[in-house]
Amino acid sequence: TENLCLVSASGDGDIRVWDLKQRKCTSVLKSHVSAVRAIDFDESSEIMVTAGRDSVINVWNWTRKSLIRTIPVYESIEAAGVLRIDAAAVFNSQKGRVVYSGGEKGIVRLWDLDSGEELFTQAKDRNAKHTFVDVMYLPQSGNLCAVTNDQNLLFYSVEAQLKRVRQIVGYNEEIIDLAYIGNEHKHLAVATNTEQLRIYNTDNLNCELAYGHKDIILTLDVHSSGAIVATGSKDNTVCIWAINMKAPVNHRVTCVAVAVGHTKAVGAVAMAQGSDALFMVTGSEDRTVKVWDLEPLRAIFEDPSHAATLVGDAEPIRLHTRYTFQAHEKDINSVRIAPGNKIFVTG
């Protein structure tokens, strides 16, 4: 209690040390040139780490109140901290002291506290636009919890080299379309006022965010297998997704194909049911109806659980149209295919 101190930081970049017993400021540490967003100590309390929007992490000797080194990170930082030594051992740090950071790039990065070397950088999801407004270290579970600017919580396992283990969606905005997927109806595909396809577990509300579109999703349709979903978007495209909720976290939702051809937003989509006829019908604000050939996806329709393996790191397959109709004089908002796959209606 003799050395009970409080450390504070503000938008002016100054870090102040307060003696709580004497109720006064005992030190002012100057190095940052912009708002300081994070303060943390190592397990020995001999080293203090600070980071901020000036794109640097500063390492301080707490006893001498002096700057040891500055680590340039080249992004505005919103959160940083020190991992426990046993957790940091996964990343081969020289002395087991690792600093994590998160900010405008929307990824977690790890740095060697003693050398300043970057040890690990997360790969960002394709087409993801989020940034991090905070990252919290949860030592008991061994996870980092990142808070995104679109109000989601992303949990990353330190032991598994920052693989995502859970997502919680904080805000759905307007729900535009939804449908159950899977034979047991335990998961729900949801299109909201965002470019992400959201797959909810109805038991615990854990959510998978799937990135593929570049604008708001307006419609979705689920194949009779329960494992294939088609989504139409304001970006004028349709994405075909293979769903396998029993797969590892990063391989549960895979964009396997993209249909590009409409000149305006796609507001209606329907897939032929069963595996005998593989085609899809889409309607758009461009007043046309297009019929797309899904035959290149036959292997995926027959076994959706292996979609991630079949596609790998390759780009989604580009689909081709069988034919196009100039169908209506105004926007097309609905498409349905008859059970025999011989007739479809539009509205």
Coordinates of C-alpha atoms in Angstrom, one line a residue, residues 24-288:
K24 CA -1.0 14.0 -6.0
C25 CA 0.7 13.6 -9.4
T26 CA 4.2 12.4 -8.9
S27 CA 5.4 11.9 -12.6
V28 CA 4.4 13.0 -16.1
L29 CA 5.7 10.8 -18.8
K30 CA 6.0 12.4 -22.2
S31 CA 6.6 10.5 -25.5
H32 CA 3.3 10.0 -27.3
V33 CA 2.1 12.8 -29.6
S34 CA -1.5 11.7 -29.8
A35 CA -4.2 10.2 -27.6
V36 CA -3.0 7.3 -25.5
R37 CA -5.5 4.4 -25.6
A38 CA -3.9 1.6 -23.7
I39 CA -1.8 1.1 -20.5
D40 CA -0.6 -2.2 -19.2
F41 CA 2.1 -3.9 -17.0
D42 CA 4.0 -7.1 -17.3
E43 CA 3.7 -9.8 -14.6
S44 CA 6.6 -8.4 -12.6
S45 CA 5.2 -4.8 -12.7
E46 CA 8.7 -3.6 -13.7
I47 CA 7.7 -2.9 -17.3
M48 CA 4.9 -0.6 -18.4
V49 CA 3.5 -0.6 -22.0
T50 CA 1.5 2.2 -23.5
A51 CA 0.0 2.6 -27.0
G52 CA -2.1 5.2 -28.8
R53 CA -3.3 6.8 -32.0
D54 CA 0.2 8.0 -32.9
S55 CA 0.9 4.4 -34.2
V56 CA 3.5 3.4 -31.7
I57 CA 3.9 1.2 -28.6
N58 CA 6.1 2.6 -25.9
V59 CA 7.9 0.3 -23.4
W60 CA 8.8 2.0 -20.1
N61 CA 11.0 1.1 -17.1
W62 CA 8.5 1.6 -14.3
T63 CA 11.0 2.0 -11.5
R64 CA 13.0 4.8 -13.3
K65 CA 9.9 6.1 -15.1
S66 CA 12.0 6.2 -18.3
L67 CA 11.4 5.1 -21.9
I68 CA 13.2 1.9 -22.9
R69 CA 12.1 1.7 -26.5
T70 CA 9.4 2.7 -29.1
I71 CA 7.9 0.1 -31.3
P72 CA 6.4 1.6 -34.6
V73 CA 3.3 -0.3 -35.6
Y74 CA 2.1 1.8 -38.5
E75 CA -1.6 1.9 -37.6
S76 CA -3.7 3.8 -35.1
I77 CA -3.9 1.7 -32.0
E78 CA -7.0 1.5 -29.9
A79 CA -5.9 -1.3 -27.5
A80 CA -2.7 -3.1 -26.4
G81 CA -1.5 -5.2 -23.5
V82 CA 0.9 -7.8 -22.2
L83 CA 0.2 -11.5 -22.5
R84 CA 1.1 -13.9 -19.6
I85 CA 4.4 -15.6 -20.1
D86 CA 3.0 -19.1 -20.3
A87 CA 0.6 -18.0 -23.1
A88 CA 3.2 -16.0 -24.9
A89 CA 5.5 -19.1 -25.2
V90 CA 3.4 -20.2 -28.2
F91 CA 5.0 -17.4 -30.3
N92 CA 8.7 -18.0 -29.6
S93 CA 9.5 -14.7 -27.9
Q94 CA 13.1 -14.3 -26.7
K95 CA 12.1 -13.8 -23.1
G96 CA 8.4 -14.8 -23.3
R97 CA 7.2 -11.2 -23.1
V98 CA 4.7 -10.5 -25.8
V99 CA 2.6 -7.4 -26.4
Y100 CA -0.7 -7.6 -28.4
S101 CA -2.2 -4.6 -30.3
G102 CA -5.4 -3.9 -32.2
G103 CA -6.8 -0.9 -34.0
E104 CA -7.8 0.5 -37.4
K105 CA -6.7 -2.6 -39.4
G106 CA -9.2 -4.8 -37.6
I107 CA -6.6 -7.5 -36.8
V108 CA -4.6 -8.5 -33.7
R109 CA -0.8 -8.2 -34.0
L110 CA 1.8 -9.5 -31.6
W111 CA 5.2 -7.9 -30.8
D112 CA 8.3 -9.0 -28.9
L113 CA 8.4 -6.6 -25.9
D114 CA 12.2 -6.9 -25.7
S115 CA 13.3 -6.6 -29.4
G116 CA 10.3 -4.8 -30.9
E117 CA 10.0 -7.5 -33.6
E118 CA 6.6 -8.3 -35.0
L119 CA 5.9 -12.0 -34.1
F120 CA 2.5 -12.6 -35.6
T121 CA -0.1 -10.9 -37.7
Q122 CA -3.7 -12.2 -38.1
A123 CA -5.0 -12.7 -41.6
K124 CA -8.2 -10.6 -42.1
D125 CA -11.3 -12.2 -43.4
R126 CA -11.9 -11.5 -47.1
N127 CA -14.0 -8.3 -47.7
A128 CA -14.1 -7.6 -43.9
K129 CA -14.3 -3.9 -43.2
H130 CA -14.4 -3.7 -39.4
T131 CA -11.9 -2.0 -37.2
F132 CA -11.2 -2.7 -33.5
V133 CA -12.2 -0.2 -30.9
D134 CA -11.0 -2.4 -28.0
V135 CA -9.2 -5.7 -27.4
M136 CA -9.4 -7.3 -23.9
Y137 CA -7.1 -10.1 -22.6
L138 CA -9.0 -12.8 -20.7
P139 CA -6.1 -14.8 -19.0
Q140 CA -8.4 -17.3 -17.3
S141 CA -9.8 -18.6 -20.7
G142 CA -6.6 -17.8 -22.6
N143 CA -8.6 -15.7 -25.1
L144 CA -8.4 -12.2 -26.6
C145 CA -11.9 -10.5 -27.0
A146 CA -11.9 -7.9 -29.7
V147 CA -14.7 -5.3 -30.0
T148 CA -15.4 -4.1 -33.5
N149 CA -16.8 -0.8 -34.7
D150 CA -19.9 -2.6 -36.0
Q151 CA -20.6 -3.8 -32.5
N152 CA -19.5 -7.4 -32.6
L153 CA -17.4 -9.4 -30.1
L154 CA -14.7 -11.7 -31.6
F155 CA -13.0 -14.2 -29.4
Y156 CA -9.5 -15.4 -30.4
S157 CA -7.6 -18.3 -28.7
V158 CA -4.0 -17.3 -27.8
E159 CA -3.0 -21.0 -27.5
A160 CA -4.4 -21.7 -31.0
Q161 CA -2.4 -18.8 -32.5
L162 CA -5.3 -16.4 -32.5
K163 CA -7.8 -18.6 -34.3
R164 CA -11.4 -17.3 -33.8
V165 CA -13.4 -19.5 -31.4
R166 CA -16.5 -17.5 -31.0
Q167 CA -18.5 -14.5 -32.3
I168 CA -21.2 -12.5 -30.6
V169 CA -23.2 -10.0 -32.6
G170 CA -24.2 -7.0 -30.6
Y171 CA -26.5 -5.3 -33.1
N172 CA -28.4 -6.6 -36.1
E173 CA -29.8 -3.4 -37.4
E174 CA -32.8 -4.1 -39.7
I175 CA -33.5 -7.8 -40.4
I176 CA -34.3 -8.2 -44.1
D177 CA -34.6 -11.9 -44.6
L178 CA -34.0 -15.2 -42.7
A179 CA -34.4 -18.9 -43.0
Y180 CA -33.5 -22.1 -41.1
I181 CA -30.6 -24.2 -42.3
G182 CA -29.7 -27.8 -41.6
N183 CA -32.0 -30.7 -41.1
E184 CA -32.3 -30.2 -37.4
H185 CA -33.2 -26.5 -37.7
K186 CA -30.7 -25.5 -35.0
H187 CA -29.1 -22.7 -37.1
L188 CA -30.6 -19.6 -38.7
A189 CA -29.3 -17.8 -41.7
V190 CA -30.0 -14.0 -41.4
A191 CA -29.6 -11.2 -43.8
T192 CA -29.5 -7.8 -42.0
N193 CA -28.8 -4.3 -43.1
T194 CA -25.1 -5.2 -43.7
E195 CA -23.0 -7.0 -46.3
Q196 CA -22.4 -10.0 -44.0
L197 CA -24.3 -13.2 -44.0
R198 CA -25.0 -14.2 -40.4
I199 CA -25.4 -17.8 -39.2
Y200 CA -26.9 -18.1 -35.7
N201 CA -26.8 -21.1 -33.4
T202 CA -30.3 -20.9 -31.9
D203 CA -29.1 -22.7 -28.7
N204 CA -26.5 -20.2 -27.6
L205 CA -26.8 -17.4 -30.1
N206 CA -23.2 -17.8 -31.2
C207 CA -22.9 -16.3 -34.6
E208 CA -20.7 -16.9 -37.7
L209 CA -20.1 -13.8 -39.8
A210 CA -19.5 -14.6 -43.5
Y211 CA -17.8 -12.0 -45.7
G212 CA -18.3 -12.1 -49.5
H213 CA -20.6 -9.3 -50.5
K214 CA -19.5 -5.6 -50.8
D215 CA -22.9 -4.1 -50.0
I216 CA -26.1 -4.9 -48.1
I217 CA -27.7 -8.4 -48.6
L218 CA -31.3 -8.1 -49.7
T219 CA -32.5 -11.7 -50.0
L220 CA -31.5 -15.3 -49.3
D221 CA -32.7 -18.8 -50.2
V222 CA -31.8 -22.2 -48.7
H223 CA -31.4 -25.3 -50.8
S224 CA -33.4 -28.4 -49.9
S225 CA -30.2 -30.0 -48.6
G226 CA -30.2 -27.4 -45.8
A227 CA -26.4 -26.8 -46.4
I228 CA -26.4 -24.5 -49.4
V229 CA -27.5 -20.8 -49.2
A230 CA -27.7 -18.2 -52.0
T231 CA -27.7 -14.5 -51.2
G232 CA -28.5 -11.5 -53.4
S233 CA -27.1 -8.1 -52.7
K234 CA -27.0 -4.4 -53.5
D235 CA -23.6 -5.0 -55.0
N236 CA -25.4 -6.6 -58.1
T237 CA -24.1 -10.1 -57.3
V238 CA -25.3 -13.4 -55.9
C239 CA -23.1 -15.5 -53.7
I240 CA -23.5 -19.3 -53.1
W241 CA -22.4 -20.4 -49.6
A242 CA -21.7 -24.0 -48.4
I243 CA -22.5 -24.4 -44.6
N244 CA -21.0 -27.0 -42.4
M245 CA -21.4 -26.0 -38.7
K246 CA -19.5 -29.0 -37.5
A247 CA -16.3 -27.9 -39.3
P248 CA -13.5 -25.9 -37.6
V249 CA -14.5 -22.3 -36.9
N250 CA -12.8 -20.7 -39.9
H251 CA -14.3 -23.3 -42.4
R252 CA -17.9 -23.4 -41.4
V253 CA -19.2 -20.9 -44.0
T254 CA -17.5 -21.0 -47.4
C255 CA -18.3 -18.8 -50.4
V256 CA -18.1 -21.3 -53.3
A257 CA -19.4 -19.3 -56.2
V258 CA -20.4 -15.8 -57.4
A259 CA -22.9 -14.8 -60.0
V260 CA -22.0 -11.5 -61.8
G261 CA -24.3 -10.2 -64.5
H262 CA -27.0 -7.9 -63.2
T263 CA -26.5 -4.2 -63.5
K264 CA -28.5 -3.3 -60.4
A265 CA -29.3 -4.7 -57.0
V266 CA -30.4 -8.3 -56.8
G267 CA -33.7 -8.4 -54.8
A268 CA -34.8 -12.0 -55.4
V269 CA -33.2 -15.4 -55.6
A270 CA -34.4 -19.0 -55.7
M271 CA -32.5 -22.3 -56.3
A272 CA -34.0 -25.4 -57.9
Q273 CA -34.7 -28.0 -55.2
G274 CA -33.1 -31.4 -55.2
S275 CA -29.9 -32.4 -57.0
D276 CA -31.3 -33.5 -60.3
A277 CA -31.8 -29.9 -61.7
L278 CA -29.0 -27.6 -60.7
F279 CA -29.9 -24.0 -61.6
M280 CA -30.8 -20.8 -59.9
V281 CA -33.2 -17.9 -60.8
T282 CA -32.5 -14.3 -59.8
G283 CA -34.5 -11.1 -60.2
S284 CA -33.1 -7.6 -60.0
E285 CA -33.9 -3.9 -60.0
D286 CA -32.6 -3.9 -63.6
R287 CA -36.0 -5.6 -64.4
T288 CA -34.4 -8.8 -65.7

